[in-house]
Amino acid sequence: EHGRRLRAVGERAAADQRRPDLGQQLVDRRVAVAVPAQGIALVVAGEETVTGYLARPEAAGRQPAIIVIHEWWGLNDWTQEQARMFAEQGYVALAVDLYRGRVATSRDEAHELSRGMPQDRAVRDLKAAFEYLASRPDVNKDKIGSVGWCMGGGLSLQLAVHEPRLAACVVYYGA
């Protein structure tokens, strides 16, 4: 059941990426996005904190969870939409903001942001997201996975390497 739901959401996200009309909407959305007001704080390595967008399913009780890892654009509307889609499928979804509130509006800026993000810090942030989800009373800590697109796909794989308790890892065209 867990794997079937992950595949269904992943297939829907992949189909959305292939739609030319939606693709233009996604580019337009990336221009005016900021960190969501309902972001949550995750304590990471001493004084450093990172925020994220949390989407929860309506069902009560312990649910599987997924760490949603953004593309090189940053935590934009599209990434938040993917988190909401996972929540609709019964997952507690946490999209981590690896750029500390910055969102790219051009390919050049996205390139700068991705190159300027230390990989060890990104993995540390994602591990903190795992710990945060595992500590939540509405999460089944044995069913936490990760999914990422492009840069986020590579980081999803890195999280799987560095967090042995991760139950699933999905890579969409990882870089």
mmCIF file of C-alpha atoms in Angstrom:
data_model
loop_
_atom_site.group_PDB
_atom_site.id
_atom_site.type_symbol
_atom_site.label_atom_id
_atom_site.label_comp_id
_atom_site.label_asym_id
_atom_site.label_seq_id
_atom_site.Cartn_x
_atom_site.Cartn_y
_atom_site.Cartn_z
ATOM 1 C CA GLU A 1 0.000 0.000 0.000
ATOM 2 C CA HIS A 2 2.800 2.425 0.989
ATOM 3 C CA GLY A 3 4.708 1.778 -2.267
ATOM 4 C CA ARG A 4 1.559 2.006 -4.398
ATOM 5 C CA ARG A 5 0.678 5.413 -2.951
ATOM 6 C CA LEU A 6 4.239 6.695 -3.488
ATOM 7 C CA ARG A 7 4.171 5.559 -7.129
ATOM 8 C CA ALA A 8 0.760 7.145 -7.748
ATOM 9 C CA VAL A 9 1.857 10.537 -6.411
ATOM 10 C CA GLY A 10 5.172 10.305 -8.255
ATOM 11 C CA GLU A 11 3.473 9.478 -11.535
ATOM 12 C CA ARG A 12 1.094 12.424 -11.100
ATOM 13 C CA ALA A 13 4.021 14.777 -10.408
ATOM 14 C CA ALA A 14 5.928 13.477 -13.433
ATOM 15 C CA ALA A 15 2.865 13.929 -15.648
ATOM 16 C CA ASP A 16 2.472 17.509 -14.406
ATOM 17 C CA GLN A 17 6.091 18.217 -15.378
ATOM 18 C CA ARG A 18 5.435 17.030 -18.964
ATOM 19 C CA ARG A 19 2.397 19.270 -19.546
ATOM 20 C CA PRO A 20 3.552 22.314 -21.542
ATOM 21 C CA ASP A 21 0.720 24.518 -20.266
ATOM 22 C CA LEU A 22 1.506 23.658 -16.649
ATOM 23 C CA GLY A 23 5.219 24.078 -17.296
ATOM 24 C CA GLN A 24 4.675 27.746 -18.169
ATOM 25 C CA GLN A 25 2.530 28.200 -15.068
ATOM 26 C CA LEU A 26 5.310 26.695 -12.958
ATOM 27 C CA VAL A 27 7.910 29.048 -14.404
ATOM 28 C CA ASP A 28 5.595 31.991 -13.721
ATOM 29 C CA ARG A 29 5.008 30.860 -10.136
ATOM 30 C CA ARG A 30 8.710 30.632 -9.385
ATOM 31 C CA VAL A 31 9.064 34.359 -9.811
ATOM 32 C CA ALA A 32 7.083 35.521 -6.785
ATOM 33 C CA VAL A 33 7.488 32.831 -4.144
ATOM 34 C CA ALA A 34 8.658 33.269 -0.564
ATOM 35 C CA VAL A 35 8.987 30.936 2.403
ATOM 36 C CA PRO A 36 5.471 30.040 3.561
ATOM 37 C CA ALA A 37 4.122 31.783 6.640
ATOM 38 C CA GLN A 38 3.251 28.403 8.111
ATOM 39 C CA GLY A 39 6.836 27.152 7.923
ATOM 40 C CA ILE A 40 8.187 25.228 10.872
ATOM 41 C CA ALA A 41 11.579 25.468 12.511
ATOM 42 C CA LEU A 42 13.886 22.480 12.722
ATOM 43 C CA VAL A 43 16.829 22.607 15.099
ATOM 44 C CA VAL A 44 19.984 21.707 13.197
ATOM 45 C CA ALA A 45 23.493 21.362 14.636
ATOM 46 C CA GLY A 46 23.660 23.798 17.502
ATOM 47 C CA GLU A 47 22.494 27.331 16.709
ATOM 48 C CA GLU A 48 21.552 26.774 13.060
ATOM 49 C CA THR A 49 17.907 26.307 12.068
ATOM 50 C CA VAL A 50 16.134 25.514 8.837
ATOM 51 C CA THR A 51 12.471 26.004 7.924
ATOM 52 C CA GLY A 52 10.140 23.849 5.900
ATOM 53 C CA TYR A 53 6.605 23.528 4.602
ATOM 54 C CA LEU A 54 4.530 20.877 6.397
ATOM 55 C CA ALA A 55 1.443 19.311 4.816
ATOM 56 C CA ARG A 56 -0.614 16.805 6.812
ATOM 57 C CA PRO A 57 -3.301 14.321 5.825
ATOM 58 C CA GLU A 58 -6.789 14.631 7.260
ATOM 59 C CA ALA A 59 -6.711 11.119 8.745
ATOM 60 C CA ALA A 60 -6.020 10.724 12.441
ATOM 61 C CA GLY A 61 -3.397 8.400 13.874
ATOM 62 C CA ARG A 62 0.137 7.557 12.839
ATOM 63 C CA GLN A 63 0.759 8.040 9.116
ATOM 64 C CA PRO A 64 3.740 7.391 6.840
ATOM 65 C CA ALA A 65 5.830 10.479 6.150
ATOM 66 C CA ILE A 66 7.929 11.827 3.332
ATOM 67 C CA ILE A 67 10.693 14.398 3.103
ATOM 68 C CA VAL A 68 10.137 16.456 -0.058
ATOM 69 C CA ILE A 69 13.367 17.861 -1.522
ATOM 70 C CA HIS A 70 13.155 20.799 -3.912
ATOM 71 C CA GLU A 71 14.815 21.332 -7.282
ATOM 72 C CA TRP A 72 17.530 23.924 -7.732
ATOM 73 C CA TRP A 73 14.860 26.678 -7.796
ATOM 74 C CA GLY A 74 14.281 26.430 -4.038
ATOM 75 C CA LEU A 75 11.184 25.872 -1.919
ATOM 76 C CA ASN A 76 8.661 27.335 -4.350
ATOM 77 C CA ASP A 77 4.923 26.901 -4.894
ATOM 78 C CA TRP A 78 5.424 23.800 -7.051
ATOM 79 C CA THR A 79 7.373 22.020 -4.306
ATOM 80 C CA GLN A 80 4.733 22.965 -1.752
ATOM 81 C CA GLU A 81 2.074 21.653 -4.125
ATOM 82 C CA GLN A 82 3.888 18.308 -4.285
ATOM 83 C CA ALA A 83 3.897 18.171 -0.469
ATOM 84 C CA ARG A 84 0.138 18.805 -0.446
ATOM 85 C CA MET A 85 -0.362 16.042 -3.042
ATOM 86 C CA PHE A 86 1.470 13.595 -0.778
ATOM 87 C CA ALA A 87 -0.690 14.715 2.161
ATOM 88 C CA GLU A 88 -3.803 14.034 0.066
ATOM 89 C CA GLN A 89 -2.478 10.487 -0.364
ATOM 90 C CA GLY A 90 -2.129 10.022 3.403
ATOM 91 C CA TYR A 91 1.459 11.157 4.077
ATOM 92 C CA VAL A 92 2.783 13.724 6.497
ATOM 93 C CA ALA A 93 4.960 15.647 4.027
ATOM 94 C CA LEU A 94 7.776 18.010 4.961
ATOM 95 C CA ALA A 95 9.380 20.122 2.216
ATOM 96 C CA VAL A 96 12.680 21.376 3.620
ATOM 97 C CA ASP A 97 13.986 24.820 2.630
ATOM 98 C CA LEU A 98 17.640 24.111 1.853
ATOM 99 C CA TYR A 99 18.255 27.689 0.640
ATOM 100 C CA ARG A 100 17.242 29.420 3.874
ATOM 101 C CA GLY A 101 14.362 31.419 2.388
ATOM 102 C CA ARG A 102 15.793 32.208 -1.028
ATOM 103 C CA VAL A 103 13.989 31.183 -4.226
ATOM 104 C CA ALA A 104 15.567 31.488 -7.663
ATOM 105 C CA THR A 105 13.833 33.444 -10.402
ATOM 106 C CA SER A 106 16.290 32.669 -13.206
ATOM 107 C CA ARG A 107 18.508 29.774 -14.268
ATOM 108 C CA ASP A 108 21.609 31.799 -13.384
ATOM 109 C CA GLU A 109 20.327 32.460 -9.868
ATOM 110 C CA ALA A 110 19.284 28.802 -9.452
ATOM 111 C CA HIS A 111 22.774 27.759 -10.519
ATOM 112 C CA GLU A 112 24.354 30.150 -7.998
ATOM 113 C CA LEU A 113 22.100 28.965 -5.179
ATOM 114 C CA SER A 114 22.705 25.282 -5.850
ATOM 115 C CA ARG A 115 26.475 25.759 -6.157
ATOM 116 C CA GLY A 116 26.561 27.869 -3.001
ATOM 117 C CA MET A 117 24.749 25.301 -0.867
ATOM 118 C CA PRO A 118 27.227 23.156 1.075
ATOM 119 C CA GLN A 119 26.383 19.475 0.499
ATOM 120 C CA ASP A 120 27.235 18.514 4.078
ATOM 121 C CA ARG A 121 24.850 21.184 5.392
ATOM 122 C CA ALA A 122 22.086 19.967 3.053
ATOM 123 C CA VAL A 123 22.480 16.378 4.279
ATOM 124 C CA ARG A 124 22.520 17.626 7.887
ATOM 125 C CA ASP A 125 19.299 19.600 7.243
ATOM 126 C CA LEU A 126 17.621 16.551 5.703
ATOM 127 C CA LYS A 127 18.675 14.332 8.596
ATOM 128 C CA ALA A 128 17.197 16.926 10.975
ATOM 129 C CA ALA A 129 13.972 16.765 8.940
ATOM 130 C CA PHE A 130 13.974 12.987 9.380
ATOM 131 C CA GLU A 131 14.431 13.374 13.154
ATOM 132 C CA TYR A 132 11.672 15.975 13.283
ATOM 133 C CA LEU A 133 9.226 13.702 11.460
ATOM 134 C CA ALA A 134 10.231 10.664 13.535
ATOM 135 C CA SER A 135 9.478 12.638 16.717
ATOM 136 C CA ARG A 136 5.963 13.642 15.649
ATOM 137 C CA PRO A 137 3.089 11.729 17.284
ATOM 138 C CA ASP A 138 1.194 11.595 13.960
ATOM 139 C CA VAL A 139 4.072 9.883 12.095
ATOM 140 C CA ASN A 140 4.907 6.187 11.867
ATOM 141 C CA LYS A 141 8.682 6.519 12.345
ATOM 142 C CA ASP A 142 9.297 3.201 10.543
ATOM 143 C CA LYS A 143 7.695 4.547 7.347
ATOM 144 C CA ILE A 144 9.581 7.733 6.496
ATOM 145 C CA GLY A 145 10.810 8.167 2.944
ATOM 146 C CA SER A 146 12.269 10.887 0.757
ATOM 147 C CA VAL A 147 11.613 12.189 -2.737
ATOM 148 C CA GLY A 148 13.500 14.807 -4.714
ATOM 149 C CA TRP A 149 13.626 16.299 -8.176
ATOM 150 C CA CYS A 150 16.804 17.225 -10.077
ATOM 151 C CA MET A 151 19.234 18.512 -7.419
ATOM 152 C CA GLY A 152 16.761 17.238 -4.820
ATOM 153 C CA GLY A 153 16.863 13.776 -6.398
ATOM 154 C CA GLY A 154 20.596 13.566 -5.785
ATOM 155 C CA LEU A 155 20.048 14.760 -2.227
ATOM 156 C CA SER A 156 17.295 12.178 -1.726
ATOM 157 C CA LEU A 157 19.877 9.526 -2.563
ATOM 158 C CA GLN A 158 22.443 11.172 -0.263
ATOM 159 C CA LEU A 159 19.919 11.092 2.576
ATOM 160 C CA ALA A 160 19.373 7.366 1.975
ATOM 161 C CA VAL A 161 23.130 6.806 2.210
ATOM 162 C CA HIS A 162 23.450 8.806 5.445
ATOM 163 C CA GLU A 163 20.195 7.848 7.207
ATOM 164 C CA PRO A 164 19.835 4.056 7.470
ATOM 165 C CA ARG A 165 16.361 4.319 9.023
ATOM 166 C CA LEU A 166 14.956 5.876 5.831
ATOM 167 C CA ALA A 167 12.347 3.403 4.550
ATOM 168 C CA ALA A 168 12.172 4.608 0.921
ATOM 169 C CA CYS A 169 14.057 6.870 -1.444
ATOM 170 C CA VAL A 170 12.725 8.256 -4.737
ATOM 171 C CA VAL A 171 14.983 10.042 -7.222
ATOM 172 C CA TYR A 172 13.469 12.027 -10.082
ATOM 173 C CA TYR A 173 16.161 12.801 -12.666
ATOM 174 C CA GLY A 174 18.758 13.209 -9.925
ATOM 175 C CA ALA A 175 21.691 15.524 -10.364
#
